[in-house]
Short mmCIF file of N, CA and C in Angstrom, two decimals:
data_model
loop_
_atom_site.label_atom_id
_atom_site.label_comp_id
_atom_site.label_asym_id
_atom_site.label_seq_id
_atom_site.Cartn_x
_atom_site.Cartn_y
_atom_site.Cartn_z
N ARG A 1 32.72 7.14 -2.28
CA ARG A 1 31.58 7.18 -1.38
C ARG A 1 30.38 6.55 -2.04
N ARG A 2 29.64 5.73 -1.33
CA ARG A 2 28.52 4.97 -1.89
C ARG A 2 27.31 5.85 -2.18
N TYR A 3 27.08 6.89 -1.42
CA TYR A 3 25.86 7.68 -1.52
C TYR A 3 26.07 8.98 -2.30
N ASP A 4 26.88 8.93 -3.35
CA ASP A 4 27.15 10.12 -4.13
C ASP A 4 25.91 10.72 -4.77
N SER A 5 24.97 9.88 -5.19
CA SER A 5 23.79 10.38 -5.89
C SER A 5 22.78 11.03 -4.95
N MET A 6 22.92 10.81 -3.65
CA MET A 6 21.97 11.39 -2.71
C MET A 6 22.57 12.64 -2.09
N GLU A 7 22.00 13.76 -2.39
CA GLU A 7 22.45 15.03 -1.86
C GLU A 7 22.06 15.17 -0.39
N ALA A 8 22.82 15.94 0.35
CA ALA A 8 22.49 16.20 1.75
C ALA A 8 21.17 16.94 1.81
N GLY A 9 20.26 16.47 2.63
CA GLY A 9 18.96 17.11 2.78
C GLY A 9 17.93 16.69 1.75
N GLU A 10 18.27 15.73 0.90
CA GLU A 10 17.33 15.27 -0.11
C GLU A 10 16.16 14.55 0.57
N VAL A 11 14.97 14.78 0.05
CA VAL A 11 13.78 14.16 0.59
C VAL A 11 13.78 12.68 0.21
N PRO A 12 13.57 11.78 1.19
CA PRO A 12 13.50 10.36 0.83
C PRO A 12 12.37 10.13 -0.17
N SER A 13 12.61 9.25 -1.11
CA SER A 13 11.60 8.98 -2.14
C SER A 13 11.62 7.50 -2.50
N ILE A 14 10.61 7.10 -3.22
CA ILE A 14 10.51 5.72 -3.68
C ILE A 14 10.31 5.69 -5.18
N LYS A 15 10.59 4.54 -5.78
CA LYS A 15 10.40 4.35 -7.21
C LYS A 15 9.01 3.83 -7.52
N ALA A 16 8.51 2.95 -6.63
CA ALA A 16 7.21 2.33 -6.91
C ALA A 16 6.59 1.80 -5.63
N LEU A 17 5.28 1.72 -5.65
CA LEU A 17 4.51 1.06 -4.60
C LEU A 17 3.56 0.13 -5.32
N VAL A 18 3.63 -1.16 -5.00
CA VAL A 18 2.88 -2.19 -5.73
C VAL A 18 2.10 -3.03 -4.73
N VAL A 19 0.85 -3.34 -5.07
CA VAL A 19 0.01 -4.24 -4.28
C VAL A 19 -0.44 -5.35 -5.22
N LEU A 20 -0.06 -6.59 -4.87
CA LEU A 20 -0.39 -7.75 -5.69
C LEU A 20 -1.24 -8.73 -4.90
N ASP A 21 -2.07 -9.51 -5.60
CA ASP A 21 -2.85 -10.54 -4.92
C ASP A 21 -2.00 -11.79 -4.74
N GLY A 22 -2.58 -12.83 -4.17
CA GLY A 22 -1.86 -14.06 -3.88
C GLY A 22 -1.38 -14.82 -5.10
N ASP A 23 -1.86 -14.45 -6.28
CA ASP A 23 -1.43 -15.07 -7.53
C ASP A 23 -0.43 -14.20 -8.29
N GLY A 24 -0.07 -13.07 -7.70
CA GLY A 24 0.88 -12.16 -8.36
C GLY A 24 0.23 -11.19 -9.32
N LYS A 25 -1.08 -11.11 -9.33
CA LYS A 25 -1.80 -10.18 -10.21
C LYS A 25 -1.93 -8.82 -9.52
N ARG A 26 -1.84 -7.77 -10.30
CA ARG A 26 -1.87 -6.42 -9.77
C ARG A 26 -3.25 -6.06 -9.22
N ILE A 27 -3.25 -5.51 -8.00
CA ILE A 27 -4.44 -4.89 -7.43
C ILE A 27 -4.31 -3.39 -7.62
N ALA A 28 -3.14 -2.85 -7.26
CA ALA A 28 -2.86 -1.43 -7.47
C ALA A 28 -1.35 -1.26 -7.59
N ALA A 29 -0.94 -0.26 -8.36
CA ALA A 29 0.48 0.02 -8.50
C ALA A 29 0.66 1.49 -8.85
N ARG A 30 1.66 2.08 -8.27
CA ARG A 30 2.05 3.44 -8.61
C ARG A 30 3.54 3.45 -8.88
N TYR A 31 3.93 3.83 -10.08
CA TYR A 31 5.33 3.96 -10.45
C TYR A 31 5.65 5.44 -10.55
N TYR A 32 6.69 5.86 -9.84
CA TYR A 32 6.99 7.29 -9.73
C TYR A 32 8.22 7.70 -10.53
N LYS A 33 9.04 6.76 -10.91
CA LYS A 33 10.22 7.06 -11.72
C LYS A 33 10.03 6.41 -13.07
N GLN A 34 10.76 6.87 -14.06
CA GLN A 34 10.60 6.38 -15.43
C GLN A 34 11.48 5.17 -15.72
N ASP A 35 11.73 4.33 -14.72
CA ASP A 35 12.55 3.14 -14.93
C ASP A 35 11.82 2.08 -15.75
N PHE A 36 10.52 2.09 -15.69
CA PHE A 36 9.72 1.10 -16.40
C PHE A 36 8.86 1.83 -17.42
N VAL A 37 9.13 1.54 -18.70
CA VAL A 37 8.41 2.22 -19.76
C VAL A 37 7.28 1.31 -20.23
N GLY A 38 6.06 1.69 -19.91
CA GLY A 38 4.90 0.95 -20.38
C GLY A 38 4.43 -0.13 -19.41
N LEU A 39 3.22 -0.54 -19.65
CA LEU A 39 2.57 -1.55 -18.81
C LEU A 39 3.28 -2.90 -18.89
N ALA A 40 3.81 -3.25 -20.05
CA ALA A 40 4.49 -4.53 -20.21
C ALA A 40 5.73 -4.62 -19.32
N ALA A 41 6.51 -3.56 -19.26
CA ALA A 41 7.71 -3.55 -18.41
C ALA A 41 7.32 -3.59 -16.93
N GLU A 42 6.27 -2.86 -16.56
CA GLU A 42 5.81 -2.88 -15.17
C GLU A 42 5.33 -4.28 -14.79
N SER A 43 4.54 -4.90 -15.66
CA SER A 43 4.01 -6.24 -15.39
C SER A 43 5.13 -7.27 -15.29
N ALA A 44 6.13 -7.16 -16.15
CA ALA A 44 7.26 -8.10 -16.10
C ALA A 44 8.01 -7.94 -14.79
N PHE A 45 8.23 -6.70 -14.36
CA PHE A 45 8.91 -6.46 -13.08
C PHE A 45 8.09 -7.04 -11.92
N GLU A 46 6.78 -6.79 -11.93
CA GLU A 46 5.92 -7.30 -10.86
C GLU A 46 5.93 -8.82 -10.81
N LYS A 47 5.92 -9.46 -11.97
CA LYS A 47 5.94 -10.92 -12.02
C LYS A 47 7.24 -11.47 -11.44
N LYS A 48 8.38 -10.88 -11.85
CA LYS A 48 9.67 -11.33 -11.33
C LYS A 48 9.78 -11.08 -9.83
N LEU A 49 9.31 -9.93 -9.38
CA LEU A 49 9.36 -9.60 -7.96
C LEU A 49 8.50 -10.57 -7.14
N PHE A 50 7.32 -10.86 -7.62
CA PHE A 50 6.44 -11.79 -6.91
C PHE A 50 7.05 -13.19 -6.86
N GLU A 51 7.60 -13.66 -7.99
CA GLU A 51 8.22 -14.98 -8.02
C GLU A 51 9.38 -15.07 -7.04
N LYS A 52 10.13 -13.98 -6.89
CA LYS A 52 11.29 -13.96 -5.99
C LYS A 52 10.86 -13.95 -4.52
N THR A 53 9.73 -13.34 -4.20
CA THR A 53 9.37 -13.11 -2.80
C THR A 53 8.20 -13.95 -2.29
N SER A 54 7.45 -14.58 -3.15
CA SER A 54 6.21 -15.23 -2.73
C SER A 54 6.43 -16.45 -1.82
N ARG A 55 7.60 -17.03 -1.85
CA ARG A 55 7.85 -18.21 -1.02
C ARG A 55 8.45 -17.86 0.34
N THR A 56 8.60 -16.61 0.62
CA THR A 56 9.18 -16.19 1.90
C THR A 56 8.09 -16.00 2.94
N ASN A 57 8.51 -15.90 4.17
CA ASN A 57 7.56 -15.72 5.27
C ASN A 57 7.64 -14.28 5.76
N ALA A 58 6.91 -13.39 5.12
CA ALA A 58 6.92 -11.97 5.47
C ALA A 58 5.56 -11.55 6.00
N ARG A 59 4.98 -12.36 6.87
CA ARG A 59 3.63 -12.07 7.36
C ARG A 59 3.60 -11.06 8.50
N SER A 60 4.49 -11.20 9.46
CA SER A 60 4.40 -10.35 10.65
C SER A 60 5.21 -9.07 10.53
N GLU A 61 6.22 -9.08 9.69
CA GLU A 61 7.02 -7.87 9.51
C GLU A 61 7.61 -7.83 8.12
N ALA A 62 8.15 -6.69 7.77
CA ALA A 62 8.66 -6.48 6.42
C ALA A 62 9.99 -7.21 6.21
N GLU A 63 10.21 -7.61 4.98
CA GLU A 63 11.47 -8.20 4.55
C GLU A 63 12.09 -7.26 3.53
N ILE A 64 13.41 -7.29 3.44
CA ILE A 64 14.13 -6.40 2.54
C ILE A 64 14.99 -7.24 1.60
N ILE A 65 14.92 -6.94 0.30
CA ILE A 65 15.80 -7.61 -0.67
C ILE A 65 16.33 -6.58 -1.66
N MET A 66 17.47 -6.91 -2.25
CA MET A 66 18.01 -6.13 -3.35
C MET A 66 17.62 -6.90 -4.61
N PHE A 67 16.84 -6.26 -5.49
CA PHE A 67 16.30 -6.94 -6.66
C PHE A 67 16.35 -6.00 -7.86
N ASP A 68 16.94 -6.44 -8.95
CA ASP A 68 17.10 -5.62 -10.16
C ASP A 68 17.73 -4.27 -9.86
N ASN A 69 18.76 -4.28 -9.03
CA ASN A 69 19.48 -3.07 -8.63
C ASN A 69 18.56 -2.04 -7.96
N MET A 70 17.56 -2.54 -7.23
CA MET A 70 16.65 -1.69 -6.46
C MET A 70 16.42 -2.34 -5.10
N VAL A 71 16.23 -1.52 -4.09
CA VAL A 71 15.88 -2.04 -2.77
C VAL A 71 14.38 -2.23 -2.74
N SER A 72 13.94 -3.43 -2.42
CA SER A 72 12.52 -3.72 -2.34
C SER A 72 12.19 -4.19 -0.93
N VAL A 73 11.19 -3.57 -0.35
CA VAL A 73 10.70 -3.93 0.97
C VAL A 73 9.30 -4.48 0.74
N TYR A 74 8.99 -5.63 1.35
CA TYR A 74 7.71 -6.25 1.08
C TYR A 74 7.14 -6.91 2.33
N ARG A 75 5.85 -7.14 2.27
CA ARG A 75 5.13 -7.75 3.37
C ARG A 75 3.88 -8.43 2.82
N ASN A 76 3.53 -9.55 3.44
CA ASN A 76 2.32 -10.27 3.07
C ASN A 76 1.24 -10.00 4.12
N SER A 77 0.03 -9.83 3.67
CA SER A 77 -1.11 -9.64 4.56
C SER A 77 -2.25 -10.46 4.00
N SER A 78 -2.55 -11.57 4.64
CA SER A 78 -3.61 -12.46 4.17
C SER A 78 -3.27 -12.96 2.77
N ASP A 79 -4.03 -12.56 1.77
CA ASP A 79 -3.76 -12.98 0.39
C ASP A 79 -3.28 -11.82 -0.49
N VAL A 80 -2.61 -10.86 0.13
CA VAL A 80 -2.13 -9.67 -0.57
C VAL A 80 -0.66 -9.43 -0.24
N TRP A 81 0.10 -9.00 -1.24
CA TRP A 81 1.50 -8.66 -1.06
C TRP A 81 1.68 -7.17 -1.32
N PHE A 82 2.33 -6.48 -0.37
CA PHE A 82 2.63 -5.05 -0.49
C PHE A 82 4.12 -4.89 -0.73
N TYR A 83 4.49 -4.06 -1.72
CA TYR A 83 5.89 -3.81 -2.05
C TYR A 83 6.15 -2.31 -2.10
N VAL A 84 7.27 -1.90 -1.53
CA VAL A 84 7.76 -0.54 -1.67
C VAL A 84 9.15 -0.66 -2.26
N VAL A 85 9.38 -0.01 -3.40
CA VAL A 85 10.63 -0.14 -4.14
C VAL A 85 11.34 1.21 -4.15
N GLY A 86 12.64 1.17 -3.81
CA GLY A 86 13.44 2.39 -3.78
C GLY A 86 14.74 2.23 -4.53
N THR A 87 15.49 3.30 -4.60
CA THR A 87 16.80 3.28 -5.24
C THR A 87 17.77 2.49 -4.38
N PRO A 88 18.89 2.06 -4.95
CA PRO A 88 19.86 1.30 -4.15
C PRO A 88 20.46 2.13 -3.01
N THR A 89 20.40 3.44 -3.11
CA THR A 89 20.97 4.30 -2.06
C THR A 89 19.95 4.74 -1.02
N GLU A 90 18.69 4.36 -1.21
CA GLU A 90 17.64 4.78 -0.26
C GLU A 90 17.79 4.00 1.04
N ASN A 91 17.50 4.67 2.13
CA ASN A 91 17.57 4.07 3.45
C ASN A 91 16.47 3.01 3.59
N GLU A 92 16.87 1.79 3.90
CA GLU A 92 15.91 0.68 4.01
C GLU A 92 14.90 0.91 5.13
N LEU A 93 15.34 1.55 6.21
CA LEU A 93 14.44 1.79 7.34
C LEU A 93 13.31 2.77 6.95
N VAL A 94 13.62 3.72 6.10
CA VAL A 94 12.59 4.64 5.62
C VAL A 94 11.56 3.86 4.81
N LEU A 95 12.03 2.97 3.93
CA LEU A 95 11.12 2.17 3.12
C LEU A 95 10.27 1.24 3.98
N VAL A 96 10.87 0.65 5.02
CA VAL A 96 10.12 -0.21 5.94
C VAL A 96 9.04 0.60 6.64
N ASN A 97 9.37 1.83 7.05
CA ASN A 97 8.38 2.68 7.72
C ASN A 97 7.24 3.08 6.79
N VAL A 98 7.53 3.30 5.52
CA VAL A 98 6.49 3.61 4.54
C VAL A 98 5.54 2.41 4.42
N LEU A 99 6.12 1.23 4.30
CA LEU A 99 5.31 0.01 4.18
C LEU A 99 4.46 -0.21 5.44
N ALA A 100 5.06 -0.01 6.60
CA ALA A 100 4.33 -0.19 7.86
C ALA A 100 3.19 0.83 7.98
N ALA A 101 3.45 2.07 7.58
CA ALA A 101 2.42 3.10 7.65
C ALA A 101 1.25 2.76 6.74
N LEU A 102 1.54 2.27 5.53
CA LEU A 102 0.46 1.89 4.61
C LEU A 102 -0.35 0.74 5.18
N HIS A 103 0.31 -0.27 5.68
CA HIS A 103 -0.39 -1.45 6.22
C HIS A 103 -1.24 -1.06 7.43
N GLU A 104 -0.68 -0.27 8.35
CA GLU A 104 -1.43 0.14 9.54
C GLU A 104 -2.61 1.04 9.17
N ALA A 105 -2.40 1.95 8.23
CA ALA A 105 -3.48 2.85 7.82
C ALA A 105 -4.62 2.06 7.19
N LEU A 106 -4.29 1.10 6.33
CA LEU A 106 -5.33 0.29 5.70
C LEU A 106 -6.04 -0.58 6.72
N SER A 107 -5.29 -1.17 7.65
CA SER A 107 -5.91 -1.99 8.70
C SER A 107 -6.89 -1.17 9.52
N THR A 108 -6.51 0.04 9.86
CA THR A 108 -7.37 0.92 10.66
C THR A 108 -8.57 1.39 9.85
N ALA A 109 -8.33 1.85 8.63
CA ALA A 109 -9.41 2.39 7.81
C ALA A 109 -10.43 1.30 7.44
N LEU A 110 -9.95 0.10 7.16
CA LEU A 110 -10.84 -0.99 6.75
C LEU A 110 -11.41 -1.76 7.94
N ARG A 111 -10.82 -1.53 9.11
CA ARG A 111 -11.21 -2.21 10.35
C ARG A 111 -11.04 -3.72 10.26
N THR A 112 -10.09 -4.15 9.45
CA THR A 112 -9.76 -5.56 9.31
C THR A 112 -8.38 -5.66 8.68
N THR A 113 -7.80 -6.84 8.75
CA THR A 113 -6.53 -7.05 8.07
C THR A 113 -6.74 -6.94 6.57
N PRO A 114 -5.94 -6.14 5.88
CA PRO A 114 -6.14 -5.98 4.44
C PRO A 114 -6.03 -7.32 3.70
N ASP A 115 -7.05 -7.63 2.93
CA ASP A 115 -7.02 -8.79 2.04
C ASP A 115 -7.57 -8.36 0.69
N LYS A 116 -7.50 -9.25 -0.28
CA LYS A 116 -7.90 -8.90 -1.64
C LYS A 116 -9.34 -8.42 -1.70
N SER A 117 -10.23 -9.12 -1.05
CA SER A 117 -11.64 -8.77 -1.07
C SER A 117 -11.90 -7.39 -0.47
N SER A 118 -11.32 -7.14 0.71
CA SER A 118 -11.57 -5.84 1.36
C SER A 118 -10.93 -4.70 0.58
N LEU A 119 -9.77 -4.94 -0.05
CA LEU A 119 -9.13 -3.89 -0.84
C LEU A 119 -9.91 -3.59 -2.11
N LEU A 120 -10.44 -4.61 -2.76
CA LEU A 120 -11.23 -4.37 -3.97
C LEU A 120 -12.56 -3.71 -3.63
N ASP A 121 -13.17 -4.12 -2.51
CA ASP A 121 -14.44 -3.49 -2.09
C ASP A 121 -14.24 -2.03 -1.69
N ASN A 122 -13.06 -1.71 -1.21
CA ASN A 122 -12.74 -0.35 -0.75
C ASN A 122 -11.56 0.19 -1.54
N PHE A 123 -11.62 0.04 -2.84
CA PHE A 123 -10.51 0.44 -3.71
C PHE A 123 -10.19 1.92 -3.57
N ASP A 124 -11.22 2.74 -3.39
CA ASP A 124 -10.99 4.17 -3.22
C ASP A 124 -10.17 4.44 -1.96
N THR A 125 -10.42 3.71 -0.91
CA THR A 125 -9.66 3.88 0.33
C THR A 125 -8.20 3.50 0.11
N LEU A 126 -7.95 2.42 -0.63
CA LEU A 126 -6.58 2.01 -0.94
C LEU A 126 -5.85 3.10 -1.70
N LEU A 127 -6.47 3.62 -2.76
CA LEU A 127 -5.82 4.65 -3.57
C LEU A 127 -5.62 5.94 -2.79
N LEU A 128 -6.60 6.33 -1.99
CA LEU A 128 -6.45 7.54 -1.18
C LEU A 128 -5.34 7.38 -0.16
N ALA A 129 -5.23 6.22 0.46
CA ALA A 129 -4.16 5.98 1.43
C ALA A 129 -2.79 6.08 0.76
N ILE A 130 -2.66 5.50 -0.43
CA ILE A 130 -1.39 5.60 -1.17
C ILE A 130 -1.09 7.05 -1.51
N ASP A 131 -2.11 7.79 -1.96
CA ASP A 131 -1.92 9.19 -2.33
C ASP A 131 -1.57 10.07 -1.13
N GLU A 132 -2.09 9.77 0.03
CA GLU A 132 -1.76 10.53 1.24
C GLU A 132 -0.37 10.20 1.75
N LEU A 133 0.10 9.00 1.43
CA LEU A 133 1.41 8.54 1.86
C LEU A 133 2.52 9.08 0.96
N ILE A 134 2.28 9.04 -0.35
CA ILE A 134 3.31 9.36 -1.33
C ILE A 134 2.73 10.23 -2.44
N ASP A 135 3.50 11.22 -2.85
CA ASP A 135 3.09 12.07 -3.98
C ASP A 135 4.28 12.24 -4.90
N GLY A 136 4.15 11.75 -6.10
CA GLY A 136 5.23 11.89 -7.07
C GLY A 136 6.52 11.20 -6.66
N GLY A 137 6.41 10.19 -5.82
CA GLY A 137 7.59 9.48 -5.34
C GLY A 137 8.14 10.01 -4.03
N MET A 138 7.71 11.21 -3.65
CA MET A 138 8.16 11.79 -2.38
C MET A 138 7.25 11.32 -1.25
N ILE A 139 7.86 10.96 -0.15
CA ILE A 139 7.11 10.48 1.00
C ILE A 139 6.55 11.69 1.74
N LEU A 140 5.22 11.76 1.82
CA LEU A 140 4.57 12.89 2.46
C LEU A 140 4.29 12.65 3.94
N GLU A 141 3.86 11.45 4.27
CA GLU A 141 3.39 11.18 5.62
C GLU A 141 3.67 9.73 5.98
N MET A 142 4.17 9.51 7.20
CA MET A 142 4.40 8.14 7.65
C MET A 142 3.65 7.84 8.95
N ASP A 143 2.78 8.76 9.36
CA ASP A 143 1.95 8.54 10.54
C ASP A 143 0.63 7.94 10.07
N SER A 144 0.41 6.68 10.41
CA SER A 144 -0.78 5.98 9.92
C SER A 144 -2.08 6.64 10.39
N ASN A 145 -2.09 7.20 11.59
CA ASN A 145 -3.30 7.87 12.09
C ASN A 145 -3.63 9.11 11.26
N ALA A 146 -2.61 9.87 10.88
CA ALA A 146 -2.83 11.05 10.04
C ALA A 146 -3.36 10.63 8.67
N ILE A 147 -2.83 9.55 8.13
CA ILE A 147 -3.30 9.05 6.83
C ILE A 147 -4.76 8.64 6.92
N VAL A 148 -5.11 7.90 7.97
CA VAL A 148 -6.50 7.46 8.15
C VAL A 148 -7.43 8.67 8.29
N ASN A 149 -7.01 9.67 9.05
CA ASN A 149 -7.84 10.87 9.21
C ASN A 149 -8.07 11.58 7.88
N ARG A 150 -7.04 11.69 7.07
CA ARG A 150 -7.19 12.35 5.77
C ARG A 150 -8.04 11.52 4.81
N VAL A 151 -7.84 10.21 4.82
CA VAL A 151 -8.65 9.34 3.97
C VAL A 151 -10.11 9.42 4.39
N GLY A 152 -10.37 9.52 5.70
CA GLY A 152 -11.73 9.62 6.21
C GLY A 152 -12.43 10.91 5.81
N MET A 153 -11.67 11.93 5.42
CA MET A 153 -12.27 13.20 5.02
C MET A 153 -12.70 13.21 3.56
N LYS A 154 -12.60 12.08 2.86
CA LYS A 154 -12.93 12.05 1.43
C LYS A 154 -14.36 12.47 1.14
N GLY A 155 -15.29 12.21 2.07
CA GLY A 155 -16.68 12.58 1.84
C GLY A 155 -16.99 14.02 2.21
N SER A 156 -16.04 14.73 2.82
CA SER A 156 -16.33 16.08 3.30
C SER A 156 -16.06 17.14 2.24
N ASP A 157 -15.73 16.74 1.02
CA ASP A 157 -15.48 17.76 -0.01
C ASP A 157 -16.75 18.10 -0.79
N GLY A 158 -17.84 17.41 -0.53
CA GLY A 158 -19.07 17.62 -1.29
C GLY A 158 -19.99 18.62 -0.64
N GLY A 159 -21.29 18.42 -0.85
CA GLY A 159 -22.28 19.38 -0.42
C GLY A 159 -22.71 19.26 1.03
N THR A 160 -22.32 18.23 1.73
CA THR A 160 -22.74 18.10 3.12
C THR A 160 -21.79 18.84 4.03
N THR A 161 -22.34 19.49 5.02
CA THR A 161 -21.51 20.20 5.98
C THR A 161 -21.99 19.87 7.37
N GLY A 162 -21.11 20.16 8.33
CA GLY A 162 -21.50 19.94 9.72
C GLY A 162 -21.14 18.56 10.19
N SER A 163 -20.93 18.44 11.50
CA SER A 163 -20.51 17.16 12.06
C SER A 163 -21.65 16.15 12.07
N GLU A 164 -22.90 16.61 12.12
CA GLU A 164 -24.03 15.69 12.17
C GLU A 164 -24.15 14.89 10.88
N SER A 165 -24.00 15.56 9.73
CA SER A 165 -24.10 14.85 8.46
C SER A 165 -22.92 13.90 8.27
N THR A 166 -21.72 14.31 8.71
CA THR A 166 -20.55 13.44 8.64
C THR A 166 -20.77 12.21 9.51
N PHE A 167 -21.32 12.41 10.70
CA PHE A 167 -21.60 11.30 11.60
C PHE A 167 -22.61 10.36 10.96
N THR A 168 -23.64 10.91 10.31
CA THR A 168 -24.65 10.09 9.67
C THR A 168 -24.04 9.27 8.54
N GLU A 169 -23.17 9.88 7.72
CA GLU A 169 -22.51 9.16 6.65
C GLU A 169 -21.64 8.04 7.21
N GLN A 170 -20.89 8.35 8.27
CA GLN A 170 -20.02 7.34 8.87
C GLN A 170 -20.85 6.20 9.45
N SER A 171 -21.97 6.55 10.10
CA SER A 171 -22.83 5.52 10.68
C SER A 171 -23.39 4.62 9.58
N PHE A 172 -23.83 5.23 8.49
CA PHE A 172 -24.36 4.46 7.37
C PHE A 172 -23.30 3.54 6.79
N ASN A 173 -22.08 4.09 6.59
CA ASN A 173 -20.99 3.27 6.04
C ASN A 173 -20.63 2.12 6.98
N THR A 174 -20.66 2.37 8.28
CA THR A 174 -20.38 1.33 9.26
C THR A 174 -21.44 0.25 9.21
N MET A 175 -22.71 0.66 9.16
CA MET A 175 -23.80 -0.32 9.08
C MET A 175 -23.71 -1.13 7.79
N LEU A 176 -23.39 -0.47 6.67
CA LEU A 176 -23.27 -1.15 5.39
C LEU A 176 -22.14 -2.17 5.43
N ALA A 177 -21.00 -1.80 6.01
CA ALA A 177 -19.86 -2.72 6.12
C ALA A 177 -20.23 -3.91 7.01
N SER A 178 -20.93 -3.65 8.09
CA SER A 178 -21.36 -4.72 8.99
C SER A 178 -22.32 -5.68 8.28
N ALA A 179 -23.24 -5.13 7.52
CA ALA A 179 -24.19 -5.96 6.78
C ALA A 179 -23.46 -6.82 5.75
N ARG A 180 -22.47 -6.24 5.06
CA ARG A 180 -21.68 -7.00 4.08
C ARG A 180 -20.99 -8.18 4.76
N GLU A 181 -20.39 -7.92 5.91
CA GLU A 181 -19.68 -8.98 6.63
C GLU A 181 -20.64 -10.09 7.05
N GLN A 182 -21.82 -9.72 7.55
CA GLN A 182 -22.79 -10.73 8.00
C GLN A 182 -23.29 -11.56 6.82
N ILE A 183 -23.54 -10.93 5.70
CA ILE A 183 -23.98 -11.66 4.51
C ILE A 183 -22.88 -12.60 4.04
N ALA A 184 -21.64 -12.11 4.03
CA ALA A 184 -20.53 -12.94 3.61
C ALA A 184 -20.36 -14.15 4.53
N ARG A 185 -20.50 -13.94 5.83
CA ARG A 185 -20.40 -15.05 6.78
C ARG A 185 -21.51 -16.07 6.58
N SER A 186 -22.74 -15.58 6.34
CA SER A 186 -23.85 -16.50 6.15
C SER A 186 -23.70 -17.30 4.86
N LEU A 187 -23.10 -16.72 3.85
CA LEU A 187 -22.89 -17.42 2.59
C LEU A 187 -21.78 -18.45 2.71
N MET A 188 -20.82 -18.23 3.64
CA MET A 188 -19.71 -19.14 3.82
C MET A 188 -20.12 -20.41 4.58
N LYS A 189 -21.21 -20.33 5.33
CA LYS A 189 -21.64 -21.48 6.14
C LYS A 189 -22.24 -22.57 5.30
#
């Protein structure tokens, strides 16, 4: 039997979630299994994975490959590559759904298609979305709306209370994001 290592009722899990820029450089990465010892091994894996997948057309939907005896699901978004890596026995559809949930949650939270600039400007949002999606390799949530709602609550753990102050913070953040976009557009002209 092919799935001997997967027990009945086992929680689906992943080995790694990696976000690379258009040059194959790491933006964010979370490794959940001890398959890669040290930063050098992680970087070597990321470089090989990017070289293998960067010439493919994975813009509108996820692609699946078997790479280094691991199932890798990946997708390109603007100038960013998202990878979800699982064991050879992991269900590919589960990995595709994890990738889709991350992409949709980031698109909604950032109010734009995720690209390198928006992810670096909102790095906390990227990390929070990953943390809400996966914990210790176990998949916690695949509903992008639930992830966005939890990521949006990041400011509610401090000293402000009440819906009015939350609304004010959200309004300020929206205005700040709008101003950033307008400045960026004016500089591009």
